[in-house]
CSV table of C-alpha atoms and ligand atoms in Angstrom, one decimal:
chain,number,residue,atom,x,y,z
A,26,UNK,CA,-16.9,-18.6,15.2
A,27,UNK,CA,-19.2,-18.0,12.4
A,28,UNK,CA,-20.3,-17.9,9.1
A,29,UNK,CA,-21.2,-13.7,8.3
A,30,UNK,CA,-23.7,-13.0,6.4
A,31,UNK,CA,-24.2,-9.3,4.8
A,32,UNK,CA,-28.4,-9.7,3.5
A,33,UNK,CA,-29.6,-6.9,0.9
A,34,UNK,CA,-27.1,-4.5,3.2
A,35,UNK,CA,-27.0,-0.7,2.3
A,36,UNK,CA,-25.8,1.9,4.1
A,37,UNK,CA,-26.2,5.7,3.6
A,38,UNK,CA,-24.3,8.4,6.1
A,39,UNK,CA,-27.0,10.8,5.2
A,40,UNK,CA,-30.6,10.9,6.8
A,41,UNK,CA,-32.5,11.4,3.4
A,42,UNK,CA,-30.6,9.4,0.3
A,43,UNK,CA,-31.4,10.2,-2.5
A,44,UNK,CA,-29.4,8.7,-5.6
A,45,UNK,CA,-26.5,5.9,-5.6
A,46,UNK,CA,-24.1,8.5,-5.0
A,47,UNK,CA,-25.4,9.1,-1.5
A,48,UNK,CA,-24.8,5.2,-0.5
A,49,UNK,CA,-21.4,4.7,0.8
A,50,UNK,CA,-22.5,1.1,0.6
A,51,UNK,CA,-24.8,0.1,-2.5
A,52,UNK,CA,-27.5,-2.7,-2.0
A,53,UNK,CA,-25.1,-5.9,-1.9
A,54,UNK,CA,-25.2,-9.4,-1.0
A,55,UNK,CA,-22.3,-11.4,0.4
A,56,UNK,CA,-21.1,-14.6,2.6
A,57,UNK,CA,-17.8,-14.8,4.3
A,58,UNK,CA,-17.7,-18.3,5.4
A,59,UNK,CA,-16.0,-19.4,8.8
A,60,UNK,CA,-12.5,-20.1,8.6
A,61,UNK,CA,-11.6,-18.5,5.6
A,62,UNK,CA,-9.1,-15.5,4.8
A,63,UNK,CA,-10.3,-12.7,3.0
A,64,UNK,CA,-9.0,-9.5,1.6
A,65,UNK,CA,-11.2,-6.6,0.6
A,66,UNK,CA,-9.7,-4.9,-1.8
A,67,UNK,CA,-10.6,-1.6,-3.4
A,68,UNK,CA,-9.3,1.9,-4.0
A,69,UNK,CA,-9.7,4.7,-1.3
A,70,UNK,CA,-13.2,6.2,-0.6
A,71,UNK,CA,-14.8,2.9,-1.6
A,72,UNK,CA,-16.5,1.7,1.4
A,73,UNK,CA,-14.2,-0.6,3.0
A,74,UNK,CA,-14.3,1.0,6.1
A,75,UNK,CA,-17.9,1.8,6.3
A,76,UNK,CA,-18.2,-2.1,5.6
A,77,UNK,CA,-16.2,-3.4,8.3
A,78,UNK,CA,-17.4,-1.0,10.8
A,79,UNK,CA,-21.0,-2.0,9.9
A,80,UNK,CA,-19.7,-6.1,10.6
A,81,UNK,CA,-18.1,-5.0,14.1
A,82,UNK,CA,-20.7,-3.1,14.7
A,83,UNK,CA,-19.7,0.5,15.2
A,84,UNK,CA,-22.2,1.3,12.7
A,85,UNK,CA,-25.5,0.5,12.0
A,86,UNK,CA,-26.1,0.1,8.4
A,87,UNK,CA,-29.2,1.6,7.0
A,88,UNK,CA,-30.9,-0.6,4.8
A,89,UNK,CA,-30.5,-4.6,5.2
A,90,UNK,CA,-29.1,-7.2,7.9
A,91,UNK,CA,-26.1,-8.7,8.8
A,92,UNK,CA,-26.2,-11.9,10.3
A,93,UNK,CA,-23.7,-14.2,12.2
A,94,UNK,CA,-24.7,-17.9,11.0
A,95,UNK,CA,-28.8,-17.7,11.4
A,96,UNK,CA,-28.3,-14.7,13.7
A,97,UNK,CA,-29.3,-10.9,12.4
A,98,UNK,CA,-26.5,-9.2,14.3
A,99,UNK,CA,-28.1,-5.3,13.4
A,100,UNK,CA,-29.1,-4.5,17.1
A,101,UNK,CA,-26.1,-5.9,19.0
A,102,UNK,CA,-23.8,-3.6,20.0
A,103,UNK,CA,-19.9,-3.9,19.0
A,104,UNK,CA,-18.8,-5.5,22.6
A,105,UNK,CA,-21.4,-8.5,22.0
A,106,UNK,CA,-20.6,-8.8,19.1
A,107,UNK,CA,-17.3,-11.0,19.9
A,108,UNK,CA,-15.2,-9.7,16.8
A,109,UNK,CA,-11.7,-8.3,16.9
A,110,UNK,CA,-11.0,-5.3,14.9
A,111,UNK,CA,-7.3,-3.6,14.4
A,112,UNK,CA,-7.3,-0.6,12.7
A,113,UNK,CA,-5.1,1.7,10.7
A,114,UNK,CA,-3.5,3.9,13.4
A,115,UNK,CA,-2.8,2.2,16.8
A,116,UNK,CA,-5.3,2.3,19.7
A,117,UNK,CA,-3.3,1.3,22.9
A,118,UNK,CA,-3.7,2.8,26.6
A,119,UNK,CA,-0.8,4.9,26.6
A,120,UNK,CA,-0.7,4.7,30.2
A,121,UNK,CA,-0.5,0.9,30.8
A,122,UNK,CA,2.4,-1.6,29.7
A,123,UNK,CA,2.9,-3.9,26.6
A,124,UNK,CA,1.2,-6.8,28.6
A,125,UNK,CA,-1.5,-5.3,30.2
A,126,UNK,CA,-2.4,-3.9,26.8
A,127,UNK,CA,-2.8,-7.2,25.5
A,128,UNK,CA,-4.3,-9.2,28.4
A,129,UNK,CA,-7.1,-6.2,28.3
A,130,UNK,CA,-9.3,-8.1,25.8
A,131,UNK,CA,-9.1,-11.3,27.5
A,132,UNK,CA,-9.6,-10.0,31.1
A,133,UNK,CA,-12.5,-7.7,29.6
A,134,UNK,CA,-14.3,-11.7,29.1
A,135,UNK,CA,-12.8,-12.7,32.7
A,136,UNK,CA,-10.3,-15.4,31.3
A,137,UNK,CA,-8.5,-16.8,33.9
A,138,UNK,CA,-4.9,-15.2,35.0
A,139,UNK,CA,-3.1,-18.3,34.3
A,140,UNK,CA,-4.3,-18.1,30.8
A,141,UNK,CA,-3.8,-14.3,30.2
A,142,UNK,CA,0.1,-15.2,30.7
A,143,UNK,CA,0.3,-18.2,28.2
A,144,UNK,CA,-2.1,-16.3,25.9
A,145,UNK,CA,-0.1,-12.8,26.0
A,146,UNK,CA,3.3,-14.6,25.9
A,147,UNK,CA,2.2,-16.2,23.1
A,148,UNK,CA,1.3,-13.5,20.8
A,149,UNK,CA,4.0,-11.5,22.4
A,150,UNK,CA,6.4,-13.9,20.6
A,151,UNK,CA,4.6,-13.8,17.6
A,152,UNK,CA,4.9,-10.2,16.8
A,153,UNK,CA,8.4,-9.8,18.6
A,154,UNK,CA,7.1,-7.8,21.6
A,155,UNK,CA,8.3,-10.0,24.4
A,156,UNK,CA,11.1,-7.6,25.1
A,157,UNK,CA,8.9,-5.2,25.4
A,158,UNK,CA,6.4,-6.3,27.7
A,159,UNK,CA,6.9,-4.1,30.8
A,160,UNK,CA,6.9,-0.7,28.8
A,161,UNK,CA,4.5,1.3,29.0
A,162,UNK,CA,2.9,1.9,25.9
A,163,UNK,CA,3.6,5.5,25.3
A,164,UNK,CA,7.4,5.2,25.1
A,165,UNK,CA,7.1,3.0,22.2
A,166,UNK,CA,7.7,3.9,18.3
A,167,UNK,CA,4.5,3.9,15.9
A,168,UNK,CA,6.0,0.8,14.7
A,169,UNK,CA,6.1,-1.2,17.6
A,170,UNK,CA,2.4,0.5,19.2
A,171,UNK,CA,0.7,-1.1,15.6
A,172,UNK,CA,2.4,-4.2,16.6
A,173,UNK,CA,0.7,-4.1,20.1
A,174,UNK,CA,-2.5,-3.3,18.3
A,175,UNK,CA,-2.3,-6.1,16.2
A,176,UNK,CA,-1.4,-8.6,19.4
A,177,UNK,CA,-4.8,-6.7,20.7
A,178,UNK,CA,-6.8,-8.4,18.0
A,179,UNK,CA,-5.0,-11.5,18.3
A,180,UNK,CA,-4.5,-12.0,21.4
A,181,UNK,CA,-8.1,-14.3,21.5
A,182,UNK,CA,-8.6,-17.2,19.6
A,183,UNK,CA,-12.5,-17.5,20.6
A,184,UNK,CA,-13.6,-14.7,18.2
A,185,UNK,CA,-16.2,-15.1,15.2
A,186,UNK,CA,-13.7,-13.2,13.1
A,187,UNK,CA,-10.9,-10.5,13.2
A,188,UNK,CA,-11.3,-7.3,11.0
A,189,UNK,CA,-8.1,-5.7,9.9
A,190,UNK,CA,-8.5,-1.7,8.2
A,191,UNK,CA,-5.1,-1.5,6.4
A,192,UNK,CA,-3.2,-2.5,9.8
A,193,UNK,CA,0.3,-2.0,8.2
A,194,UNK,CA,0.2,1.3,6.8
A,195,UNK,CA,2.4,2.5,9.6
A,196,UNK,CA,4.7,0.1,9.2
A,197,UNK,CA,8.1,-0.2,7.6
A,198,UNK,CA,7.8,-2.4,4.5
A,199,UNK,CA,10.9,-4.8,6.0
A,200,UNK,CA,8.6,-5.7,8.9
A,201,UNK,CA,5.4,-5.8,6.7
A,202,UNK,CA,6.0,-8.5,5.1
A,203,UNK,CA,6.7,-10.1,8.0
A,204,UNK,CA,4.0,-9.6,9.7
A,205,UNK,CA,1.8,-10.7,6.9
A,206,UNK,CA,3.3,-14.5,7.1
A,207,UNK,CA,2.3,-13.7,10.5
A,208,UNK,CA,-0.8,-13.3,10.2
A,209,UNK,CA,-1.2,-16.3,7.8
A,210,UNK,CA,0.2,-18.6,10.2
A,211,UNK,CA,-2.4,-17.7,12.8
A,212,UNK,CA,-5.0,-17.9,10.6
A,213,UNK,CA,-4.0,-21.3,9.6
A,214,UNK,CA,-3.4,-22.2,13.1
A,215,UNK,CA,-6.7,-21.4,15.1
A,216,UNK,CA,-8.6,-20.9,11.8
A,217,UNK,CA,-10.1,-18.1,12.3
A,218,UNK,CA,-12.0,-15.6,10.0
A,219,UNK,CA,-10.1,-12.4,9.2
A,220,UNK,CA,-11.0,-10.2,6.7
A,221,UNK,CA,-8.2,-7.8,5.6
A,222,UNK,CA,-8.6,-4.4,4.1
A,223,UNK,CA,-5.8,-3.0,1.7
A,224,UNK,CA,-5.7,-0.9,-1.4
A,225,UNK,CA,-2.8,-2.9,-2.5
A,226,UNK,CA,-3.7,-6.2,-4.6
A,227,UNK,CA,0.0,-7.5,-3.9
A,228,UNK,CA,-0.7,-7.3,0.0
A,229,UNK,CA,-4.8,-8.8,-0.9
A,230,UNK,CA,-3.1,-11.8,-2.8
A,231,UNK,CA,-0.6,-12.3,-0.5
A,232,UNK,CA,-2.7,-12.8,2.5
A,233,UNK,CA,-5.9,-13.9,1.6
A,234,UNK,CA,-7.2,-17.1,-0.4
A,235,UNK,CA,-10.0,-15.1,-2.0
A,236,UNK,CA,-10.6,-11.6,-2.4
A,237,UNK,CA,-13.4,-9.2,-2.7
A,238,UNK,CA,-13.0,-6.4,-5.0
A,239,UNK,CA,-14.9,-3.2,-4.1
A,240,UNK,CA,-15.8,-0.5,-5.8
A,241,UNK,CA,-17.9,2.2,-5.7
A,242,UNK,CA,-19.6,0.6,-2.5
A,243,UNK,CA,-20.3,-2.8,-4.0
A,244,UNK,CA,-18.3,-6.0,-3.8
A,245,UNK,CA,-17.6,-6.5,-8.2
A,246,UNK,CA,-16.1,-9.9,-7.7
A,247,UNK,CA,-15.4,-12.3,-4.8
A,248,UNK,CA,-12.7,-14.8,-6.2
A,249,UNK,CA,-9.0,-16.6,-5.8
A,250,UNK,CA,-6.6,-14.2,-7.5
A,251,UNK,CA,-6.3,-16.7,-10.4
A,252,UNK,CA,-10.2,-15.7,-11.3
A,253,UNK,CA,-9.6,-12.1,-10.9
A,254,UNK,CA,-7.0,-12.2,-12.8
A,255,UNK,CA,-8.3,-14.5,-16.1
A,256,UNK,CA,-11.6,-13.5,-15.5
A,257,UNK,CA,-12.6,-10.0,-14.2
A,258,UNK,CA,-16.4,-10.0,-13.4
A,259,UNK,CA,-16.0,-5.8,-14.0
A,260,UNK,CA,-13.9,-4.0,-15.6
A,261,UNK,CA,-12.9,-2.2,-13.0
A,262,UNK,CA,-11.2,-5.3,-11.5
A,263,UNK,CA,-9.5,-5.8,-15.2
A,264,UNK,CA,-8.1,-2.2,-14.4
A,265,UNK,CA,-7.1,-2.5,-10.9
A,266,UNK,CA,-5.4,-5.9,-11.0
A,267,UNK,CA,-2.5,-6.6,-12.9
A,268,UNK,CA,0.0,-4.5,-13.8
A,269,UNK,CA,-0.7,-3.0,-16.7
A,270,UNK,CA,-4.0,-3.0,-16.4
A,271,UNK,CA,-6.5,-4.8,-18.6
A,272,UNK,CA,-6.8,-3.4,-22.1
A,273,UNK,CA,-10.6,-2.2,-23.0
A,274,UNK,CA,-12.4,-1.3,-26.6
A,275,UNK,CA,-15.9,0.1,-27.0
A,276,UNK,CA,-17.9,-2.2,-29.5
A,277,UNK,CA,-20.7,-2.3,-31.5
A,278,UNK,CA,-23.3,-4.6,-33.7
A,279,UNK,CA,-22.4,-4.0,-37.1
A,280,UNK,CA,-24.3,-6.0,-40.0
A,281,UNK,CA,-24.0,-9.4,-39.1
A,282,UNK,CA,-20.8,-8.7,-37.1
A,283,UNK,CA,-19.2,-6.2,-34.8
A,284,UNK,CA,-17.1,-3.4,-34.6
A,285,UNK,CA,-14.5,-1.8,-32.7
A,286,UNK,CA,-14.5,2.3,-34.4
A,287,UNK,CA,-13.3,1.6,-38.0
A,288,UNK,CA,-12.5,-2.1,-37.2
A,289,UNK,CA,-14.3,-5.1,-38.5
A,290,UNK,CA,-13.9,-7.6,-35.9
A,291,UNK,CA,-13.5,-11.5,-36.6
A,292,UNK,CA,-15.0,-13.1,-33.4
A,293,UNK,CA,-16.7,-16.5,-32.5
A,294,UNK,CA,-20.6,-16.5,-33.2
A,295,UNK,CA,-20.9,-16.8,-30.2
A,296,UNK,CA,-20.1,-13.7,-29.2
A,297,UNK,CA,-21.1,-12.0,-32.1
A,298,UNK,CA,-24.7,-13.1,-31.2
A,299,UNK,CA,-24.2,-12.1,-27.8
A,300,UNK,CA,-23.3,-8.6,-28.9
A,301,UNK,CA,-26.2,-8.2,-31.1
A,302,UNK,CA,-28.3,-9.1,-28.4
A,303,UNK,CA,-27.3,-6.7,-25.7
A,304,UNK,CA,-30.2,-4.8,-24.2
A,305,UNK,CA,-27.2,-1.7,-23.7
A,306,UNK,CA,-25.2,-0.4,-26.3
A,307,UNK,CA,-22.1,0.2,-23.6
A,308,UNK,CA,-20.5,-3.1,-25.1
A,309,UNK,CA,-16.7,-3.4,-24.3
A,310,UNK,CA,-14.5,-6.1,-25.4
A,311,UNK,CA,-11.2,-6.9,-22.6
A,312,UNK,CA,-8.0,-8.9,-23.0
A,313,UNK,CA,-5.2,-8.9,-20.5
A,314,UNK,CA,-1.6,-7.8,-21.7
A,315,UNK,CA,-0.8,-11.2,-20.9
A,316,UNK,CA,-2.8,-13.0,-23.4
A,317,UNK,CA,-2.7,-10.4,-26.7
A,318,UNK,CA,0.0,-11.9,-29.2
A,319,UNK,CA,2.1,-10.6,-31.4
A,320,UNK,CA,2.4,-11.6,-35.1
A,321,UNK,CA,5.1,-10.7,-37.8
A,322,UNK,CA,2.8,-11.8,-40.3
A,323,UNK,CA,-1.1,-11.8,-41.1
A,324,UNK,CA,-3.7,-14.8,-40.0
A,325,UNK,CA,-7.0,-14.7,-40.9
A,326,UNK,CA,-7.9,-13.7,-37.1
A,327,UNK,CA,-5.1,-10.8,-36.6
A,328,UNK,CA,-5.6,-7.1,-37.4
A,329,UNK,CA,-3.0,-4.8,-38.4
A,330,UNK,CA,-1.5,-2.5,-36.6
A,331,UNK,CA,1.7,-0.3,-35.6
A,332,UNK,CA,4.0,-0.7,-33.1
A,333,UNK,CA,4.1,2.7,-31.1
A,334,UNK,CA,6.8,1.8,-27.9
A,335,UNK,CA,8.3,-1.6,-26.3
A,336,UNK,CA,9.5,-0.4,-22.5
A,337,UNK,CA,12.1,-3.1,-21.4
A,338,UNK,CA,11.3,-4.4,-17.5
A,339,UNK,CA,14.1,-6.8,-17.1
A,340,UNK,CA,12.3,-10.3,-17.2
A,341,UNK,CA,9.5,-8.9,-19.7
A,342,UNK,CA,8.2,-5.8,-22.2
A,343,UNK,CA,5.4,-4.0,-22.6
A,344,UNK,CA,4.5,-3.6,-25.9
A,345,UNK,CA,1.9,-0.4,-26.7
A,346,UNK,CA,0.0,0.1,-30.1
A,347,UNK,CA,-3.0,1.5,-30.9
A,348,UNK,CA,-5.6,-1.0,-32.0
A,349,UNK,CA,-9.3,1.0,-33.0
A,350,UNK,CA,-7.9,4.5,-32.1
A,351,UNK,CA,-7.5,2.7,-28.3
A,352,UNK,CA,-3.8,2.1,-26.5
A,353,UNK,CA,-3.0,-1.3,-26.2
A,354,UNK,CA,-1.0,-3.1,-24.4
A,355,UNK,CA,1.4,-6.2,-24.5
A,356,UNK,CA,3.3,-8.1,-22.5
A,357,UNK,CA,6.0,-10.3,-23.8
A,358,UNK,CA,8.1,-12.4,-21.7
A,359,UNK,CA,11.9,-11.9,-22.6
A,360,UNK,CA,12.3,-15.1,-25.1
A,361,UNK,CA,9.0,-14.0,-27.0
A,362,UNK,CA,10.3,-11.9,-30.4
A,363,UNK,CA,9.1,-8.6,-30.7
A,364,UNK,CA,7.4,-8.0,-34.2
A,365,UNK,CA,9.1,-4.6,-36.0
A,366,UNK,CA,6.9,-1.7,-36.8
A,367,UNK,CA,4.6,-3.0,-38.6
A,368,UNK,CA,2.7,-5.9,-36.9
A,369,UNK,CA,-0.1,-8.0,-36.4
A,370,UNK,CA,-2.8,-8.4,-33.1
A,371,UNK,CA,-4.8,-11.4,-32.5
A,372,UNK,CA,-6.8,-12.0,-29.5
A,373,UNK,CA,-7.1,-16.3,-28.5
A,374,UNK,CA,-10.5,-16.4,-27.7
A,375,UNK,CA,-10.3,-17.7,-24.5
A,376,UNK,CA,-9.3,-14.7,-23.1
A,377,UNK,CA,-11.8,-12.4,-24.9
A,378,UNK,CA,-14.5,-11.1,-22.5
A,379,UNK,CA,-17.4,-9.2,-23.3
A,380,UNK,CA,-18.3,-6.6,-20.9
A,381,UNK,CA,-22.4,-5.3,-20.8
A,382,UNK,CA,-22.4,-2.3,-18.8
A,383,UNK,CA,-19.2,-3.0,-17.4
A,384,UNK,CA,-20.2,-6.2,-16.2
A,385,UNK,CA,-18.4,-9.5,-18.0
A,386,UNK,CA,-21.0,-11.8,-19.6
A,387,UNK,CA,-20.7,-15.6,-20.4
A,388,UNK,CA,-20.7,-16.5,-23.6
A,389,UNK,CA,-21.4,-20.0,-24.7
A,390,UNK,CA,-19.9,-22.1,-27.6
B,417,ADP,P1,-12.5,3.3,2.3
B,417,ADP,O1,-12.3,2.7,3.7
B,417,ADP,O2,-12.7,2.3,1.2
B,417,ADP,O3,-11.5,4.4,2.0
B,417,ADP,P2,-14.8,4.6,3.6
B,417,ADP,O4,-15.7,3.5,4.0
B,417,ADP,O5,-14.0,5.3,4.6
B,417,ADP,O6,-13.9,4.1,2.4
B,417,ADP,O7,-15.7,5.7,2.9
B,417,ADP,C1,-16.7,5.4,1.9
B,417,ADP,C2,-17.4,6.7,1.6
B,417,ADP,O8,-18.2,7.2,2.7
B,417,ADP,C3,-16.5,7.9,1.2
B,417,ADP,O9,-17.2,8.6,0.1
B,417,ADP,C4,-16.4,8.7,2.4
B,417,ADP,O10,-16.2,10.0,2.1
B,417,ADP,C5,-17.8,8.5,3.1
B,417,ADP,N1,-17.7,8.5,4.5
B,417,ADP,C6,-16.9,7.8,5.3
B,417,ADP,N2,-17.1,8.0,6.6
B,417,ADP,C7,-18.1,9.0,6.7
B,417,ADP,C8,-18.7,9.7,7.7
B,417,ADP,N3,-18.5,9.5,9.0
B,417,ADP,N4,-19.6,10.6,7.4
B,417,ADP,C9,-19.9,10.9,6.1
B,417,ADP,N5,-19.3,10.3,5.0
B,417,ADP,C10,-18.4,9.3,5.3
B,418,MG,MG1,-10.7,3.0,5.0
């Protein structure tokens, strides 16, 4: 068991990098403590892979050091590595049964027979394989060989972690979401690390008590879903989580204020003075659909503006206008009135971030 540690870590798949767009992985920093379970989370093509790969150790990252506890892990190839690592499409030995398939990773570290039966019986129930235990692999559906690949990684309880790459992709949604309560209960059982790659935040927020966000080969934000969600470090993690998305405006100084194309903006000083003091001029102000409100009529903080469509979800609507020649979005829950055409938008403070660069900034009182 250990504490990973990923130390100015870069990784390239070309021999002679040139720009960022040459690093699958861009410089990063990051700590997955022991114990904990994580989801990386990120759209496809964004290094997730690569990043796992380069903890197990099928890859050796270019630039930086990973380390288990004080340990730099770089030269140490994948089998001394102790880490278990399912991926997205099953790797089973077509040739030998469900239970020699899973006793392989615990006879490959000599455990004792005695223990290989309790151990694969075990995980056998777990995942619903006991039935299957004296097929051989290749007669099984993709379905159930996924499920023996999972019991692969499972199947020891001595590992510093166990990497999952999008495991249920193959998988029927029914038994999905099984198998991620599954997976939950062995975490919390032998408390293990796992860190589990999906593209899908529902799956990330489901599994995992904090998530990290990637994008464009960088971790963005490492957080509960709670902080992702009322506090997006990027704004790519205000676009990707949530549903809709965060809204975005482009801002600028203007005078002693800001604002957003034609629109004078009424905002706290202290974000005013944050705005003037930006060293960039790509200066974006964010609220979630969640937190814009609707008005009938004016306060000295709302802005006018026209309703353009209300879409009608069941439980909730979403509510678009166009606020600064940029769609917006609302959402109302269903015992929140819906304002007629002509409306009003504030935006509570507390859930106005800035974004520099696309990065969110603090701003004090
Ligand atoms: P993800 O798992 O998030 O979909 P990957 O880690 O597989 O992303 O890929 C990250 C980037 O590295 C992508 O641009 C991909 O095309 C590139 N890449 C992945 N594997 C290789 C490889 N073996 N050789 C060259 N480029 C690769
Ligand atoms: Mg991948």
């Amino acid at each position: 068991m250990a504490r990973i540690t990923l130390k100015s870590l870069a990784h390239s798949y070309f021999p002679q990098p040139v720009g960022p767009e040459d690093y699958a992985i861009r410089e990063m920093e990051h700590v997955w403590e022991q114990g904990g379970a994580y989801a990386l989370l990120g759209p496809s093509g964004c290094g997730k892979s690569t990043l796992l790969n380069i903890i197990s150790g099928l890859l050796t990252p270019s630039e930086g050091q990973v380390l288990f506890d004080d340990r730099v892990m770089n030269e140490l190839p994948p089998e001394e590595r102790n880490i278990a690592q399912v991926f997205q499409f099953p790797v089973v030995y077509d040739t030998m049964t469900v239970f020699d398939n899973l006793a392989f990773p615990l006879r490959n570290v000599g455990t004792a027979e005695v223990e290989v039966h309790e151990r694969v019986a075990e995980v056998a129930d777990t995942l619903d394989l006991t039935a299957l235990l004296k097929r051989k692999a290749r007669n099984l559906s993709a379905d159930e060989k996924q499920k023996v690949s999972m019991g692969r990684g499972l199947v020891r309880n001595d590992v510093s972690a166990i990497l999952f790459d999008e495991p249920l992709t193959v998988i029927d949604p029914q038994l999905k979401w099984k198998l991620r309560r599954k997976l939950k209960e062995i975490h919390e059982r032998f408390n293990i690390t796992m860190i589990y790659v999906t593209h899908d935040q529902l799956e990330a927020s489901t599994f995992a008590d904090q998530i990290a966000v990637m994008y464009e080969g960088q971790v963005v934000q490492f957080g509960t879903p709670r902080e992702l969600f009322e506090a997006p470090a990027h704004t790519f993690v205000g676009y990707f989580i949530g549903s809709p998305g965060m809204n975005f405006v482009e801002v600028a100084q203007s005078g002693s204020g800001a604002r957003a194309g034609s629109v004078d903006l009424v905002l706290p000083s202290a974000l005013e003075r944050a705005i003037k003091q930006a060293h960039s001029s790509n200066l974006k102000l964010g609220i979630r659909p969640e937190f814009v409100e609707l008005l009938s009529r004016p306060t000295a903080d709302a802005y006018p503006i026209e309703i353009d469509n209300v879409q009608e979800l069941g439980t909730y609507r979403i509510v678009s206008f166009l606020f600064a020649g940029v769609l917006f979005r609302a959402r109302l829950e269903e015992d929140q009135p819906v304002p007629q055409r002509k409306a009003h938008v504030r935006f509570p403070e507390a859930w106005l971030g800035l974004y520099i660069d696309d990065f969110r900034v603090e701003v004090g009182q």
